[in-house]
mmCIF file of C-alpha atoms in Angstrom:
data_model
loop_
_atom_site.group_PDB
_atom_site.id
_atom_site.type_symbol
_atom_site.label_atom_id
_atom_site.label_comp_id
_atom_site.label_asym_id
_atom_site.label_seq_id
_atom_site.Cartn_x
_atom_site.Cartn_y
_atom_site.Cartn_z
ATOM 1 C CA UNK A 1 0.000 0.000 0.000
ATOM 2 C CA UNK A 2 3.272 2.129 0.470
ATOM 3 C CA UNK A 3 4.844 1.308 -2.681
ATOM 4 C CA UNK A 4 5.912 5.059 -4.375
ATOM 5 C CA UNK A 5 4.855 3.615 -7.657
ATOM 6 C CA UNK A 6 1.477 3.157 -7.173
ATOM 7 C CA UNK A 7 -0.503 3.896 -10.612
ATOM 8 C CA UNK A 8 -4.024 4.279 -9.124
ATOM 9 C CA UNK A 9 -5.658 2.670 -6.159
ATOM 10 C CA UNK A 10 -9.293 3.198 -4.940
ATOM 11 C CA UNK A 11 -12.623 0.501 -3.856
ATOM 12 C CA UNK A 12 -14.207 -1.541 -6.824
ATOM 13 C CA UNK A 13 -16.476 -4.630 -7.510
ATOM 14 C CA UNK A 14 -15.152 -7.861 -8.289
ATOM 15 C CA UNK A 15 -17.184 -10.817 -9.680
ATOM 16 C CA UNK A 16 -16.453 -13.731 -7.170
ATOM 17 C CA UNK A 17 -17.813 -17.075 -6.568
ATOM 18 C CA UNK A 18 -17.886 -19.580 -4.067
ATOM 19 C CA UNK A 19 -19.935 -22.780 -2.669
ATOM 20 C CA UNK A 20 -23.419 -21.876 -0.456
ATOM 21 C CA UNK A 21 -24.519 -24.401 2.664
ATOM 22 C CA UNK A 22 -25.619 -26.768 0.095
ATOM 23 C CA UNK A 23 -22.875 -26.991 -2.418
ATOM 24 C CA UNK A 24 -24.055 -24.749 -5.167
ATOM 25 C CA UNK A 25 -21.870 -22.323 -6.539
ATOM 26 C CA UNK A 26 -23.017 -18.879 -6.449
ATOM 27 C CA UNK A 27 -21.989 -15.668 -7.808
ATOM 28 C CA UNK A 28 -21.938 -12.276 -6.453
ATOM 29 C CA UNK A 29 -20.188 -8.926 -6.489
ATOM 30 C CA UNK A 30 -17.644 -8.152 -3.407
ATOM 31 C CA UNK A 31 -16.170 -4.478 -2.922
ATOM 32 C CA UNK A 32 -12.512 -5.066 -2.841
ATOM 33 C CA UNK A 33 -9.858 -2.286 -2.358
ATOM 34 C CA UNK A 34 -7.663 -2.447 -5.361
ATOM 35 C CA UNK A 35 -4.102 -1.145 -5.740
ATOM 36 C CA UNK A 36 -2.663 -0.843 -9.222
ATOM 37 C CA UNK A 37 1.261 -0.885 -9.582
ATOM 38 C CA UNK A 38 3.043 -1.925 -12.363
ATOM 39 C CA UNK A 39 2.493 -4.931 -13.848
ATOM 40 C CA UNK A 40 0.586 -6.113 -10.567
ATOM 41 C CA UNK A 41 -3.095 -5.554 -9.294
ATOM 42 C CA UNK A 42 -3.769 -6.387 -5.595
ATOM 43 C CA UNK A 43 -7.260 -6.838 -3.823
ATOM 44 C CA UNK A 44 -7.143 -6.007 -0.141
ATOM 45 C CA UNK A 45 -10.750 -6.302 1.663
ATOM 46 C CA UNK A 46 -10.546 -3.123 3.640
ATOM 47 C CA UNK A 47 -8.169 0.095 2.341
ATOM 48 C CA UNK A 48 -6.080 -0.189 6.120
ATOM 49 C CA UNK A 49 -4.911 -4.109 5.314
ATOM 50 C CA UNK A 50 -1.376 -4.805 4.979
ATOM 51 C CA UNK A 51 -1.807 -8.299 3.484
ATOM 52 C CA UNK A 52 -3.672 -8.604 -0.074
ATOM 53 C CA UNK A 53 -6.674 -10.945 -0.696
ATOM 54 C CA UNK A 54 -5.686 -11.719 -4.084
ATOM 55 C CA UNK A 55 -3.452 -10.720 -6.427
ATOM 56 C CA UNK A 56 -3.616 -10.009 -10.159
ATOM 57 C CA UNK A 57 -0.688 -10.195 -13.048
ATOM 58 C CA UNK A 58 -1.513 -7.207 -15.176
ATOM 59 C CA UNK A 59 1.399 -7.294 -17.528
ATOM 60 C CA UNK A 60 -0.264 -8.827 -20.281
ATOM 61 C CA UNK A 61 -3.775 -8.463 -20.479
ATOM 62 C CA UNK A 62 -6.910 -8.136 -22.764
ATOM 63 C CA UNK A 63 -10.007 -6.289 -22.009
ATOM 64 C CA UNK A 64 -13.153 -5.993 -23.648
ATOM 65 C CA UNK A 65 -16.579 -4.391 -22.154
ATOM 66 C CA UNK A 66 -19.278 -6.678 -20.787
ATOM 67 C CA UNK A 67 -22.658 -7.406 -23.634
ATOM 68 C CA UNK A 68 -24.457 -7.083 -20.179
ATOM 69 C CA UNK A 69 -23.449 -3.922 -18.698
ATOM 70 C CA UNK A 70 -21.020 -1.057 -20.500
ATOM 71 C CA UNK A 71 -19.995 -0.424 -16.617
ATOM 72 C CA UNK A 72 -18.773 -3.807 -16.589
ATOM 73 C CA UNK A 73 -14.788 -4.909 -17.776
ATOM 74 C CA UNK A 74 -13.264 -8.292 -18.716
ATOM 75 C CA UNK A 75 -10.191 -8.682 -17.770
ATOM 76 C CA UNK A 76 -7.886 -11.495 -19.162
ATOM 77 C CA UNK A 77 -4.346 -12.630 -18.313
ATOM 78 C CA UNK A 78 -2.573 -15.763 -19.357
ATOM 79 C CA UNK A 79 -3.595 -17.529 -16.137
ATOM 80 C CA UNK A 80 -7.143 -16.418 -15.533
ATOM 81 C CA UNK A 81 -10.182 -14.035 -16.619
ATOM 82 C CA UNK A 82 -12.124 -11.636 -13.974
ATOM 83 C CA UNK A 83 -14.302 -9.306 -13.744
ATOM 84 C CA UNK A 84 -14.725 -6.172 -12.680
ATOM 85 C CA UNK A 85 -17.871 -3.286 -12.115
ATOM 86 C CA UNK A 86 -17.254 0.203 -12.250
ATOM 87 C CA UNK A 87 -19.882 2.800 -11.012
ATOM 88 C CA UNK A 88 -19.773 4.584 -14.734
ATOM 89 C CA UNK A 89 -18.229 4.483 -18.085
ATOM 90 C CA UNK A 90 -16.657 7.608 -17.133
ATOM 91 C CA UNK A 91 -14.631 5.473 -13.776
ATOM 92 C CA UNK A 92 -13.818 2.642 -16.753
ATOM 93 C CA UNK A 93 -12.540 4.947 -18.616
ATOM 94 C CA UNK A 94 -9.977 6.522 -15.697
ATOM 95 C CA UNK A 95 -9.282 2.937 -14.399
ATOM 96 C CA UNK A 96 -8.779 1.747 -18.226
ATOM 97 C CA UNK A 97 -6.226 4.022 -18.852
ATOM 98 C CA UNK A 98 -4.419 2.745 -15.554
ATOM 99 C CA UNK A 99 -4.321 -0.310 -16.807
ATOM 100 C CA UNK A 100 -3.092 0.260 -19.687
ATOM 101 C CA UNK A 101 0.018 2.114 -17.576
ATOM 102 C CA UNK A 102 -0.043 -1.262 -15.739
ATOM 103 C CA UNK A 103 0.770 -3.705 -19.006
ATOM 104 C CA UNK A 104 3.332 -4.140 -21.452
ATOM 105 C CA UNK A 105 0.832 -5.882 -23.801
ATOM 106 C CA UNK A 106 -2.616 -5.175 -23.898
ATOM 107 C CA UNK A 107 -5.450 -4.205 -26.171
ATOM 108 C CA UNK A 108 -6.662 -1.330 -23.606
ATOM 109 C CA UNK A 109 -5.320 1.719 -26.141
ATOM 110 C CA UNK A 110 -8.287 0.392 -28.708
ATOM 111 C CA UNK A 111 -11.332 -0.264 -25.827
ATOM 112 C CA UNK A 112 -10.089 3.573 -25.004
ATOM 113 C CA UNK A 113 -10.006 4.932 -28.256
ATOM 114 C CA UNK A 114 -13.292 3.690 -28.602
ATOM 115 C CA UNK A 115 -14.747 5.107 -25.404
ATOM 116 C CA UNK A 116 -12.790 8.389 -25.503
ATOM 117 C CA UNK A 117 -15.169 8.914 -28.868
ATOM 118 C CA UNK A 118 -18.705 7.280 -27.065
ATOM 119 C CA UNK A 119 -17.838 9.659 -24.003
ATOM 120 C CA UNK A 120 -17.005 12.799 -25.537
ATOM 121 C CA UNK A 121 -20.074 12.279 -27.974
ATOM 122 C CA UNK A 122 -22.416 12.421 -25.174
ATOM 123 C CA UNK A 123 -20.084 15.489 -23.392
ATOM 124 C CA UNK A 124 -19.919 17.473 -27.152
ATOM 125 C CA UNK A 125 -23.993 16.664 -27.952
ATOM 126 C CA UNK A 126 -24.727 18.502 -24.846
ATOM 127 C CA UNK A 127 -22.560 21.238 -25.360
ATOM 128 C CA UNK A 128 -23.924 21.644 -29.015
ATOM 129 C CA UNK A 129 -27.512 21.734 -27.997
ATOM 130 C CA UNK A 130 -26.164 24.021 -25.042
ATOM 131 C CA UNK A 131 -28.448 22.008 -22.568
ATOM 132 C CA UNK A 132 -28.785 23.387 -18.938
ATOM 133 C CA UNK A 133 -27.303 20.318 -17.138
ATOM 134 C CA UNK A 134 -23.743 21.048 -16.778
ATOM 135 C CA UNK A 135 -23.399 22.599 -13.721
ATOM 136 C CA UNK A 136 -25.755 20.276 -12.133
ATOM 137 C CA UNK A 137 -24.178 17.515 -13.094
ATOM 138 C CA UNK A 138 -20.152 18.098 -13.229
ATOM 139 C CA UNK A 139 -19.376 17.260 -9.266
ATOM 140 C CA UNK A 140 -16.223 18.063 -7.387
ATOM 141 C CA UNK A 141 -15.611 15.039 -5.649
ATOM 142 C CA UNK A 142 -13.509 14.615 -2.656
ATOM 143 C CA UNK A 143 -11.814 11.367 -1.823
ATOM 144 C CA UNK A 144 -10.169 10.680 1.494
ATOM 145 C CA UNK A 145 -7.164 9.089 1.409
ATOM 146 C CA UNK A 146 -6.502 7.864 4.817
ATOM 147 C CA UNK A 147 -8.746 5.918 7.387
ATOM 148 C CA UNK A 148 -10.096 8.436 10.143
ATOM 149 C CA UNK A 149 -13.528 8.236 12.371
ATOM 150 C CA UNK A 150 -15.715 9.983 10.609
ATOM 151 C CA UNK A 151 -19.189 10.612 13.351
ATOM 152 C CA UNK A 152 -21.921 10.729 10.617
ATOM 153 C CA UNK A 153 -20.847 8.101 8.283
ATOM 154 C CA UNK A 154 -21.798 4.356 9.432
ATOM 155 C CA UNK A 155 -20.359 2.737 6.951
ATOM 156 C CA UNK A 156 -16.949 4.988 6.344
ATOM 157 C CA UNK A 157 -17.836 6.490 3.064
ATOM 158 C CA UNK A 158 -14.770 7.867 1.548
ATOM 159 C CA UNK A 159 -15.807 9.943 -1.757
ATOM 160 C CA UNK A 160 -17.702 13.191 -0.982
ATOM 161 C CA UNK A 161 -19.818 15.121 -3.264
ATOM 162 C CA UNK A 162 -19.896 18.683 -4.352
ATOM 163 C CA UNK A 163 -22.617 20.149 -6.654
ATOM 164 C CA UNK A 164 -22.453 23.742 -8.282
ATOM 165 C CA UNK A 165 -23.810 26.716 -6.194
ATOM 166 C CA UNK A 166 -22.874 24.256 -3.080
ATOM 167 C CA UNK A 167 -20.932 25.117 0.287
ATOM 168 C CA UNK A 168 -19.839 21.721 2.203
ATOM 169 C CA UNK A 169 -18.231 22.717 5.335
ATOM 170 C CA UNK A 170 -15.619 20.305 7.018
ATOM 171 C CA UNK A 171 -14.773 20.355 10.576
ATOM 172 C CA UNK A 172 -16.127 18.659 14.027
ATOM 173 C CA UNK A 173 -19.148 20.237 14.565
ATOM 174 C CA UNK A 174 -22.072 17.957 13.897
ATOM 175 C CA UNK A 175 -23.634 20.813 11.755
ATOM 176 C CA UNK A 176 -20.753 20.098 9.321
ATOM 177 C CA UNK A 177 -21.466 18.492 6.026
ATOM 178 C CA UNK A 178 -18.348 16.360 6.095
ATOM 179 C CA UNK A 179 -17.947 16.314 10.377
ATOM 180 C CA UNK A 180 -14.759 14.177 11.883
ATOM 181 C CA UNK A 181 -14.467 12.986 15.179
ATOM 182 C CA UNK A 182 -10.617 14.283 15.081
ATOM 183 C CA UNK A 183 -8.876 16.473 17.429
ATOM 184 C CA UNK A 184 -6.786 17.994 15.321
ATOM 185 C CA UNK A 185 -9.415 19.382 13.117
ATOM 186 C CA UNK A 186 -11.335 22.900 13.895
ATOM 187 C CA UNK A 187 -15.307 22.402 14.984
ATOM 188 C CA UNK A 188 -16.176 24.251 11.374
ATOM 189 C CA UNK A 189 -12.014 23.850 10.008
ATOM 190 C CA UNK A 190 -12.625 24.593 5.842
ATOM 191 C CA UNK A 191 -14.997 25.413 3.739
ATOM 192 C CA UNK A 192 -15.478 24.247 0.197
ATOM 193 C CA UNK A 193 -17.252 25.975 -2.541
ATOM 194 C CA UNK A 194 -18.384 25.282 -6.060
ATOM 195 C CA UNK A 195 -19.364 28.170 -8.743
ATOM 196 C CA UNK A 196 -22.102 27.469 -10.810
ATOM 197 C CA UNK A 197 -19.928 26.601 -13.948
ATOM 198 C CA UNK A 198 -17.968 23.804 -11.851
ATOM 199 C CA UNK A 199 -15.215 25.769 -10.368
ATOM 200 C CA UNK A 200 -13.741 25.278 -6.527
ATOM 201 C CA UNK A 201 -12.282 26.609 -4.120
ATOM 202 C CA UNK A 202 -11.366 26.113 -0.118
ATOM 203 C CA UNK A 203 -10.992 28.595 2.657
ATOM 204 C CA UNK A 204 -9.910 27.860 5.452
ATOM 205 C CA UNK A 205 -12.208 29.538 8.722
ATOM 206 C CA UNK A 206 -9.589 30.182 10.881
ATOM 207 C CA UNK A 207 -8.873 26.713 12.215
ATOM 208 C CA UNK A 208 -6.193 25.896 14.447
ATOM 209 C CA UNK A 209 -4.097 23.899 12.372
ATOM 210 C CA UNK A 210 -4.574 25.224 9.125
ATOM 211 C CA UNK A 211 -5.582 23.802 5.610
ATOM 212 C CA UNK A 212 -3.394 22.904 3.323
ATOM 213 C CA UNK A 213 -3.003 22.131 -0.552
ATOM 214 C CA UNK A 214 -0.440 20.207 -2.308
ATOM 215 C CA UNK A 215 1.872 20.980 0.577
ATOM 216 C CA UNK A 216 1.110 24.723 0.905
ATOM 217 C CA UNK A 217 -0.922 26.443 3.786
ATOM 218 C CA UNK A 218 -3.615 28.521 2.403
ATOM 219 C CA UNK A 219 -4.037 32.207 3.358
ATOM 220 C CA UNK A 220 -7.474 32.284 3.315
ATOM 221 C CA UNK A 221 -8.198 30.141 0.101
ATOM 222 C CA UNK A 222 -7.188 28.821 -2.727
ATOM 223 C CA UNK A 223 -8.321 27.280 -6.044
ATOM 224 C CA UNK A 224 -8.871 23.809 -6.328
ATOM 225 C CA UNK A 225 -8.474 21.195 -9.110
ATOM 226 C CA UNK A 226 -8.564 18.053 -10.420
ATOM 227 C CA UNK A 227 -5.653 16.117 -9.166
ATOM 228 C CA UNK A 228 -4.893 18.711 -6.040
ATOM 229 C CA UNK A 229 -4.194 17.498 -2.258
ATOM 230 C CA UNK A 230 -6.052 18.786 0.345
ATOM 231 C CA UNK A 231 -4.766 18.186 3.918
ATOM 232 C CA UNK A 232 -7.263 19.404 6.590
ATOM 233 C CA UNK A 233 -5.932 19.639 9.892
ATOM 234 C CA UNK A 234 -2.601 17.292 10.697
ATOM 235 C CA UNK A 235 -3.426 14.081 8.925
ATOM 236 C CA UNK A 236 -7.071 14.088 6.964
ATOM 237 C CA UNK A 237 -6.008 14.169 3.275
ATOM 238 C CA UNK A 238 -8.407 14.495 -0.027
ATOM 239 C CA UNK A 239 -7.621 13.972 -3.248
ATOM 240 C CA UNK A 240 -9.941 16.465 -5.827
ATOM 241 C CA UNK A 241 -11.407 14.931 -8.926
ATOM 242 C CA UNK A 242 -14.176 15.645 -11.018
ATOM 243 C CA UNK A 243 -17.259 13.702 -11.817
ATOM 244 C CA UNK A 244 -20.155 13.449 -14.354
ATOM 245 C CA UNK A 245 -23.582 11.874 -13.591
ATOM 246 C CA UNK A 246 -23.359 9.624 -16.250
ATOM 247 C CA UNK A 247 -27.165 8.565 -16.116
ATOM 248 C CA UNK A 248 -28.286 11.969 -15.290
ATOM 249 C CA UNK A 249 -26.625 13.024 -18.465
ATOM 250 C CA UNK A 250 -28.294 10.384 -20.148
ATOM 251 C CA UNK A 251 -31.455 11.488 -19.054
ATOM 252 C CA UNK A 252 -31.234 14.832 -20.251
ATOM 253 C CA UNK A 253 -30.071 14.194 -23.806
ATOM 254 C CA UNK A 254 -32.762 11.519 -24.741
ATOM 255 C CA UNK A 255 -35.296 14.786 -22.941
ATOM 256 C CA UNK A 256 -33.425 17.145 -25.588
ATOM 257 C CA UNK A 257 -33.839 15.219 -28.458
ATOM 258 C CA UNK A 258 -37.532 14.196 -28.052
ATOM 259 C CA UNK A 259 -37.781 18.169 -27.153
ATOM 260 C CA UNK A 260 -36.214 18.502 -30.733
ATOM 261 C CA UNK A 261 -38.135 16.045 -32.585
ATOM 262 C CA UNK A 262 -41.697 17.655 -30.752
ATOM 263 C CA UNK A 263 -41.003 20.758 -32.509
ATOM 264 C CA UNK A 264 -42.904 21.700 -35.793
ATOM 265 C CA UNK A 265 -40.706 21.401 -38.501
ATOM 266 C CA UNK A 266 -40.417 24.596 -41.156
ATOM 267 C CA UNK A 267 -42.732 22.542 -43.398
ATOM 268 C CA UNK A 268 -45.423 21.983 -40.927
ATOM 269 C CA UNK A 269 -45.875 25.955 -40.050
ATOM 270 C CA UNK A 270 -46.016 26.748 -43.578
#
């Protein structure tokens, strides 16, 4: 989990089986943590293990999109085949390109030559028919990088949400959006907030041990984007990224074109 030449790492869905009470083998998806270096993949089962749950030789691989699900990727190496599911086609896309980082022989540059087209068709229609859904649907999103007790979240979610013309405030306070059960962060520490075109920035309210990004204290606030390190307090760390609502986006281009085709044509008003 240490190694310095870690390509990506982050929690995904694996397809695994294994015998029920009665001997039948059964199928289900398991969220692993996955770390990708090079030439290697290892599963852990929670992001704080130090031994892997499985391991996977990435050097020479072939990949090719599930004919159930476009969210879904086959992975295949000279000893076995896998599978994994991704949230969107926009997280296959990032983890693809990993991947491809990953092997020495693989067919990943043609699946993303392919997708880099299907994605920025959707992206450029909307654009073209300059449809209102943009700023509600390009998300900062935050993603924590180290385990901490977080007092709100049960189940330890790690990726926070932004939206345009939001303010998330982290600190302890349980009036925060993103609160922390952490000493060494301020009751309301930061304060994160997202334009209405998609652009961030943090401020930091005054806290006690200060807010910094990619290494540098911020006096009050700074800019943030995609790829930037945000360390709140001594030890909390975030990693920004951006995020589209794939099926959101969906949405609102099949309601645009049927909006289109409803309209009378030239020929009709004539």
């Amino acid at each position: 989990l240490a190694d310095p030449n870690k390509i990506k790492f982050g929690y995904l869905k694996m397809l695994v089986g294994d015998d029920d009470e009665e001997g039948v083998w059964k199928e289900d998806w398991k969220r692993f943590y996955f770390v990708l270096l090079p030439g290697h993949m290892y599963a852990y089962e929670r992001s704080r293990d130090s031994h892997p749950s499985g391991h996977l030789g990435t050097s020479k691989i072939g990949v090719e999109r599930s004919p159930d699900s476009p969210n879904i990727l086959h992975i295949t190496t000279p000893l076995r085949s896998f599978q994994i599911k991704f949230r969107d086609s926009f997280e296959l896309f990032d983890w693809l390109h990993s991947l491809m980082s990953s092997s020495t022989t693989s067919n990943c540059g043609s699946l993303l030559k392919i997708m880099h087209s299907e994605l920025n068709g959707i992206l450029s229609y909307i654009m073209r028919e300059k449809l209102p859904i943009i700023p509600e649907d390009l998300l900062i999103k935050l993603h924590l990088l180290n385990d901490i007790d977080m007092s709100q979240k049960k189940d330890k979610e790690s990726i926070f949400k932004i939206k345009p013309n939001d303010s998330t405030i982290i600190g302890r306070e349980s009036s925060c959006h993103i609160q922390f059960e952490d000493p060494n962060i301020s009751r309301a520490h930061a304060k994160i907030d997202v334009n209405e075109s998609g652009g961030c920035k943090i401020a930091d309210l005054n806290s006690g041990n200060g807010t910094r990004v990619n290494g540098d204290f911020i006096k009050p606030h700074a800019a943030l984007t995609c790829g930037d390190v945000v360390v709140v307090g001594k030890g909390t760390v975030f990693s920004v990224g951006r995020e589209v609502d794939e099926g959101r986006v969906k949405e609102a281009v099949e309601r645009r074109k049927r909006e289109i085709d409803e309209k009378p044509k030239r020929s009709e008003m004539v």
